[in-house]
CSV table of C-alpha atoms and ligand atoms in Angstrom, one decimal:
chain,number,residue,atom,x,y,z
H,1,UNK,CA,0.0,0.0,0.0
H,2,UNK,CA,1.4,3.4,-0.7
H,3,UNK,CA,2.7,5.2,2.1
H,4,UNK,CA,0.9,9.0,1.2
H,5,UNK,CA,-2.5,6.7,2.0
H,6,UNK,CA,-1.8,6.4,5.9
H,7,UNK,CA,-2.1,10.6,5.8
H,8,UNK,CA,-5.8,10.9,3.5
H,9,UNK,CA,-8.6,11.4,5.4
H,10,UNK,CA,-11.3,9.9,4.0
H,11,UNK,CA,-9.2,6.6,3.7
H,12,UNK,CA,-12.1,3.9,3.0
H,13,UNK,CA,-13.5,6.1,-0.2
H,14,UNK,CA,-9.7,5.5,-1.7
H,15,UNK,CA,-10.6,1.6,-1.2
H,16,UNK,CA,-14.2,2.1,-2.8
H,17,UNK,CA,-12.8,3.6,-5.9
H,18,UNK,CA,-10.2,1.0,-6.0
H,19,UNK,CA,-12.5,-1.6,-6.1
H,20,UNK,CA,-15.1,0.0,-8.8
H,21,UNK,CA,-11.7,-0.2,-10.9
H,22,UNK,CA,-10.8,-3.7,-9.9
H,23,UNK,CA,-14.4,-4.9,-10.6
H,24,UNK,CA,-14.4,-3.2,-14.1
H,25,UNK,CA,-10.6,-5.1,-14.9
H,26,UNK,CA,-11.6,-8.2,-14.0
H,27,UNK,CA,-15.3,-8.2,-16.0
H,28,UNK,CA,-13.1,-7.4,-19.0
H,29,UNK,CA,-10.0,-9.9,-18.4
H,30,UNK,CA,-12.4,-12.3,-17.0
H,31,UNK,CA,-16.0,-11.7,-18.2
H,32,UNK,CA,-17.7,-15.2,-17.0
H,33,UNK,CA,-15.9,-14.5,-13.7
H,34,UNK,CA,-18.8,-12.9,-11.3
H,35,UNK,CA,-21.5,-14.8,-13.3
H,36,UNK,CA,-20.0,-17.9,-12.5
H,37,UNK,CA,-19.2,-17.0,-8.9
H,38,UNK,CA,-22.4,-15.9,-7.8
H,39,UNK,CA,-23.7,-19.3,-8.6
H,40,UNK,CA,-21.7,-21.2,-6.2
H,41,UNK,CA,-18.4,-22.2,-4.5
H,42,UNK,CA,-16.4,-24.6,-5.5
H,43,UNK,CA,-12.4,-23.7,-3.9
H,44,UNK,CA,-9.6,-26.6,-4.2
H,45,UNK,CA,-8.1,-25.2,-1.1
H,46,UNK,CA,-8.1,-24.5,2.8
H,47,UNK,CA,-5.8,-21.7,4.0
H,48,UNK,CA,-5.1,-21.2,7.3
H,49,UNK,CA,-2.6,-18.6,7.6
H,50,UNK,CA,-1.7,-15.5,9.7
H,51,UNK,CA,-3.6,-11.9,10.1
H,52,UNK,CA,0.0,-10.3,9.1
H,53,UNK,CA,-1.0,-7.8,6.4
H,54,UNK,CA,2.1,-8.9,4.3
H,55,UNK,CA,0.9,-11.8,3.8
H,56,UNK,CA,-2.4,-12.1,1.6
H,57,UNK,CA,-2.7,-15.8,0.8
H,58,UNK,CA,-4.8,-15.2,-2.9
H,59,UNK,CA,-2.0,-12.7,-4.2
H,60,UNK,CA,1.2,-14.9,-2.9
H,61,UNK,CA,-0.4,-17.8,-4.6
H,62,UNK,CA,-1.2,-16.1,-7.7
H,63,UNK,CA,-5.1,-17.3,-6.9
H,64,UNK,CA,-8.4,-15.8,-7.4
H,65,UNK,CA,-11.5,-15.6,-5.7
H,66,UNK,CA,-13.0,-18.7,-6.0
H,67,UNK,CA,-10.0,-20.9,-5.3
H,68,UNK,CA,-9.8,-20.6,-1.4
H,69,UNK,CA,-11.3,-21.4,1.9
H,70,UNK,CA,-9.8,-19.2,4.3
H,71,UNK,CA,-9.4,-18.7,8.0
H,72,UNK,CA,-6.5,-16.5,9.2
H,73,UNK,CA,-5.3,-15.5,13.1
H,74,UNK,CA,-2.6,-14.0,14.9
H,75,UNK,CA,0.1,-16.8,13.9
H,76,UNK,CA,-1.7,-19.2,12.0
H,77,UNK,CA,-2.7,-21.4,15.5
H,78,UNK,CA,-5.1,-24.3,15.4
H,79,UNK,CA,-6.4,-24.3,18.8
H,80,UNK,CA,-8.5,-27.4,19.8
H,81,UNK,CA,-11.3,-25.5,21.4
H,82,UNK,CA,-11.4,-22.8,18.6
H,83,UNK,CA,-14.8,-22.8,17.3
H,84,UNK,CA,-14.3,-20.4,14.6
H,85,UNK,CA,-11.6,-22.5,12.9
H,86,UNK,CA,-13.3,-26.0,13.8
H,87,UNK,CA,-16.3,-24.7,12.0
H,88,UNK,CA,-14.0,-23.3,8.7
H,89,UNK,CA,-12.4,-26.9,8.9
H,90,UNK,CA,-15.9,-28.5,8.7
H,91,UNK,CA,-17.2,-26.9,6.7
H,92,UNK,CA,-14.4,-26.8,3.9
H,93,UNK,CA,-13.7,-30.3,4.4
H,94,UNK,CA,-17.8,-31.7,4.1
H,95,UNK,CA,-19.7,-29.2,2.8
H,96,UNK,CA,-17.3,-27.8,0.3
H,97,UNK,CA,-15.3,-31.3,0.0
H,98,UNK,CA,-11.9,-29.7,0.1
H,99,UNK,CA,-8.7,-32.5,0.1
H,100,UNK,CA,-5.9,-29.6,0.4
H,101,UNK,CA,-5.4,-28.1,3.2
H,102,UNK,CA,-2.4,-25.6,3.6
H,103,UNK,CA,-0.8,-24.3,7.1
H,104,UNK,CA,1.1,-21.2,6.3
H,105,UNK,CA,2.8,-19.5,8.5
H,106,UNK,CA,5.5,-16.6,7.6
H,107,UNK,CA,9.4,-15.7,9.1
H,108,UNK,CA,9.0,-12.8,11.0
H,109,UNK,CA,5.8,-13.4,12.2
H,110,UNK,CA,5.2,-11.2,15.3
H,111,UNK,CA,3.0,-13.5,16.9
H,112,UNK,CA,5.6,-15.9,17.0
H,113,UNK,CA,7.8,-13.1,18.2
H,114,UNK,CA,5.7,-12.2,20.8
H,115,UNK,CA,5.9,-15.5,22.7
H,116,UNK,CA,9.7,-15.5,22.4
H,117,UNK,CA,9.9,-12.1,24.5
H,118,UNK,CA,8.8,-10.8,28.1
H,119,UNK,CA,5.3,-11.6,29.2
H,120,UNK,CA,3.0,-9.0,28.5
H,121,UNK,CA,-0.4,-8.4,29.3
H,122,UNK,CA,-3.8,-7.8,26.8
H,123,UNK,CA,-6.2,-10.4,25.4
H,124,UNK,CA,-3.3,-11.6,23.0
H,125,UNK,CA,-1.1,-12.5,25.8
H,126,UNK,CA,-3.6,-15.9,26.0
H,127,UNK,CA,-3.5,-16.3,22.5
H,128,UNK,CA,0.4,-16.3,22.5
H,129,UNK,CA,0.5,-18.4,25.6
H,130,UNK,CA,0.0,-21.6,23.1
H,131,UNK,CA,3.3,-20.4,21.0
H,132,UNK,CA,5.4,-20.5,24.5
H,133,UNK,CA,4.0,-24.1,25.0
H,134,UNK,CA,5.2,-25.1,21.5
H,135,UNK,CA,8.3,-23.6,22.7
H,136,UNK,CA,8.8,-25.2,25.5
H,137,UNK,CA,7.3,-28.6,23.9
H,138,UNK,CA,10.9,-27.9,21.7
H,139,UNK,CA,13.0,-26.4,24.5
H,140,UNK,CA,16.3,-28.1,23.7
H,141,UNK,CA,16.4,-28.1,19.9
H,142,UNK,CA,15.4,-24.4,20.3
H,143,UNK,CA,18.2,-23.7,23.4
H,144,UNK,CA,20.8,-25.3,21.2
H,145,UNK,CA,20.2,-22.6,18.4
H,146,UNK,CA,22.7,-19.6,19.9
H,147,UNK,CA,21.9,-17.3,17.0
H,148,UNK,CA,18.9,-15.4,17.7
H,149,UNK,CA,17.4,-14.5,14.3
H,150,UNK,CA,17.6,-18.7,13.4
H,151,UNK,CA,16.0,-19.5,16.6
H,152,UNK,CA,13.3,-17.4,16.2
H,153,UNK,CA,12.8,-18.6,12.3
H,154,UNK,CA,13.3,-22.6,14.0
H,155,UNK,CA,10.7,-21.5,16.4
H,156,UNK,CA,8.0,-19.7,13.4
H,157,UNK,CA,9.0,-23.5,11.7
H,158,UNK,CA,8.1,-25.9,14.5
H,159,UNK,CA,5.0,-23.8,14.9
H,160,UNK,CA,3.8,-24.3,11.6
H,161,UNK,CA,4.9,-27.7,12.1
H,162,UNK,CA,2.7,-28.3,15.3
H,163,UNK,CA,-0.2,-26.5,14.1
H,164,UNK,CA,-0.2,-29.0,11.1
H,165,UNK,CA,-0.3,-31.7,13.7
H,166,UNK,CA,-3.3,-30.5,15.8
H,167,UNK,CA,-5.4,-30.5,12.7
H,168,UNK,CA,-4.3,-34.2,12.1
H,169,UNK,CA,-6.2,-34.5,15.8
H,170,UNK,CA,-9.4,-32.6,15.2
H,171,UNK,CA,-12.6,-35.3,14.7
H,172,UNK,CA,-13.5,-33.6,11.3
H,173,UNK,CA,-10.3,-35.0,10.3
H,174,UNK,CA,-10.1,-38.1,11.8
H,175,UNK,CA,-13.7,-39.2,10.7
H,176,UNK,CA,-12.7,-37.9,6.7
H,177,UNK,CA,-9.7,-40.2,6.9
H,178,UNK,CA,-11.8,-42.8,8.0
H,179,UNK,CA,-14.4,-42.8,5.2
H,180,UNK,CA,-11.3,-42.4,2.7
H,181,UNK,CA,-10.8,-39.4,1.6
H,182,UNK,CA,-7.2,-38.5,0.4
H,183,UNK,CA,-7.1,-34.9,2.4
H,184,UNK,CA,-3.8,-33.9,2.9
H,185,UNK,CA,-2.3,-31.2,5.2
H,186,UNK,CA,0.7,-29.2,4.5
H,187,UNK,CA,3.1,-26.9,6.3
H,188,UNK,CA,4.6,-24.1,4.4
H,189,UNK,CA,6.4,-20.5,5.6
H,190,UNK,CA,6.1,-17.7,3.7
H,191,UNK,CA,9.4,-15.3,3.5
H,192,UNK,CA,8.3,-11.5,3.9
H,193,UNK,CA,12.0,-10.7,2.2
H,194,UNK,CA,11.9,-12.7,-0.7
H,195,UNK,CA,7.8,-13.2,-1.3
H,196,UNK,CA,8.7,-17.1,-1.4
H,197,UNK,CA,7.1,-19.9,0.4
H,198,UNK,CA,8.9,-23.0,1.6
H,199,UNK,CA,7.6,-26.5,2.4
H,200,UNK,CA,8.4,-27.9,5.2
H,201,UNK,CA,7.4,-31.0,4.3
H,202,UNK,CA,5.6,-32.0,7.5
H,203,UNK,CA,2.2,-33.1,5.2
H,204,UNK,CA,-0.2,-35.2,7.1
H,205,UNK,CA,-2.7,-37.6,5.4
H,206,UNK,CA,-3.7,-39.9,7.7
H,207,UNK,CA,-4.7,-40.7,11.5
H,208,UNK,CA,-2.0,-41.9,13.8
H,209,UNK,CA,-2.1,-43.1,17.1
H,210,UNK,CA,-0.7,-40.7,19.3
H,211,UNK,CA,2.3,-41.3,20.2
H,212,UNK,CA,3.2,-41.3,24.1
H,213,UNK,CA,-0.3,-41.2,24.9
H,214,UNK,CA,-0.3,-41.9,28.3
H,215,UNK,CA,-3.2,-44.1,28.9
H,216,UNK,CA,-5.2,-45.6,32.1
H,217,UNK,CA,-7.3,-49.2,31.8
M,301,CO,CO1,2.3,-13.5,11.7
């Protein structure tokens, strides 16, 4: 966004006009487009990504509206009890039959950040609180890493990483793997300096057994 923007006054008219112009491009490049979209939805993909403004999952993608599902947060978390994102994950996966689903999270992510720092105080001091137990859940391969800038990218990683594997747990999941269906779920970062995303190549595409469940008879 251009800088001279932060100083108008009457900021929300600039995106109204913007729009009007956007809508008039894409009924020329694409004139089927709307007609088609107003009829239904029919996206390939799940995003769930972070609310970091620099990182707009359709545009790094090079997709268009129509081709995602998408639920974004403060660092890309997927939080057991979170009914918002349980009811995105439902709904892509069985009403909208969605097989992809894509965990992005991005280096430099201030969430991530956050939970790496002092504690602080405010409503996303909870939300954080579940980066500091992937932390500690890591403590010694993250300890071991003496240069500050590569643990926090390690840390922004294993995140990713065990947000990919709390969606493997969730009961929308487990009961789609168990009628069949081939959904996968990957883990990819996003690099604010070079606009590229990486795979981690933590994909999950099937139910496991938890491992080091602890269990009583
Ligand atoms: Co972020």
């Amino acid at each position: 966004m251009i800088p001279a923007m932060k100083n108008e006054k009457d900021l929300h008219t600039r995106l109204l006009a913007q729009n009007k112009d956007w809508s008039e491009r894409m009924r020329q490049e694409r004139p089927d487009l709307f007609t088609e979209l107003a009829k239904h939805q029919s996206p390939f993909f799940l995003w769930i990504g972070c609310s970091d403004s620099r990182v707009p999952p359709n545009e790094i993608t090079g997709t268009m509206p129509g081709d995602m599902f998408i639920h974004r947060n403060i660092a890309n978390m997927v939080v057991h009890t979170d009914m918002n994102l349980l009811s995105v994950v439902d709904y892509g996966v069985n009403a909208l039959g969605i097989d992809h689903i894509i965990i992005c999270g991005h280096y430099g992510c201030g969430g991530v950040k956050a939970a790496m720092g002092a504690e602080f105080g405010g409503l996303a001091a909870n939300w954080v609180r579940h980066i500091r137990d992937v932390a500690r859940l890591h403590h010694d391969e993250l300890t071991a890493i003496a240069d500050e800038q590569a643990r926090f990218d390690r840390l922004v990683e294993l995140n990713v990483a065990e947000q990919v594997y709390h969606l493997s747990r969730t009961m929308v999941l487990r009961e789609a793997w168990a009628h069949g269906r081939p959904i996968r779920v990957h883990g990819w970062v996003y690099g604010l300096h070079n606009g590229l995303i990486k795979d981690l190549r933590v994909t999950r595409d099937h139910y496991d057994e938890e491992p080091g469940m602890v269990r009583i008879a």
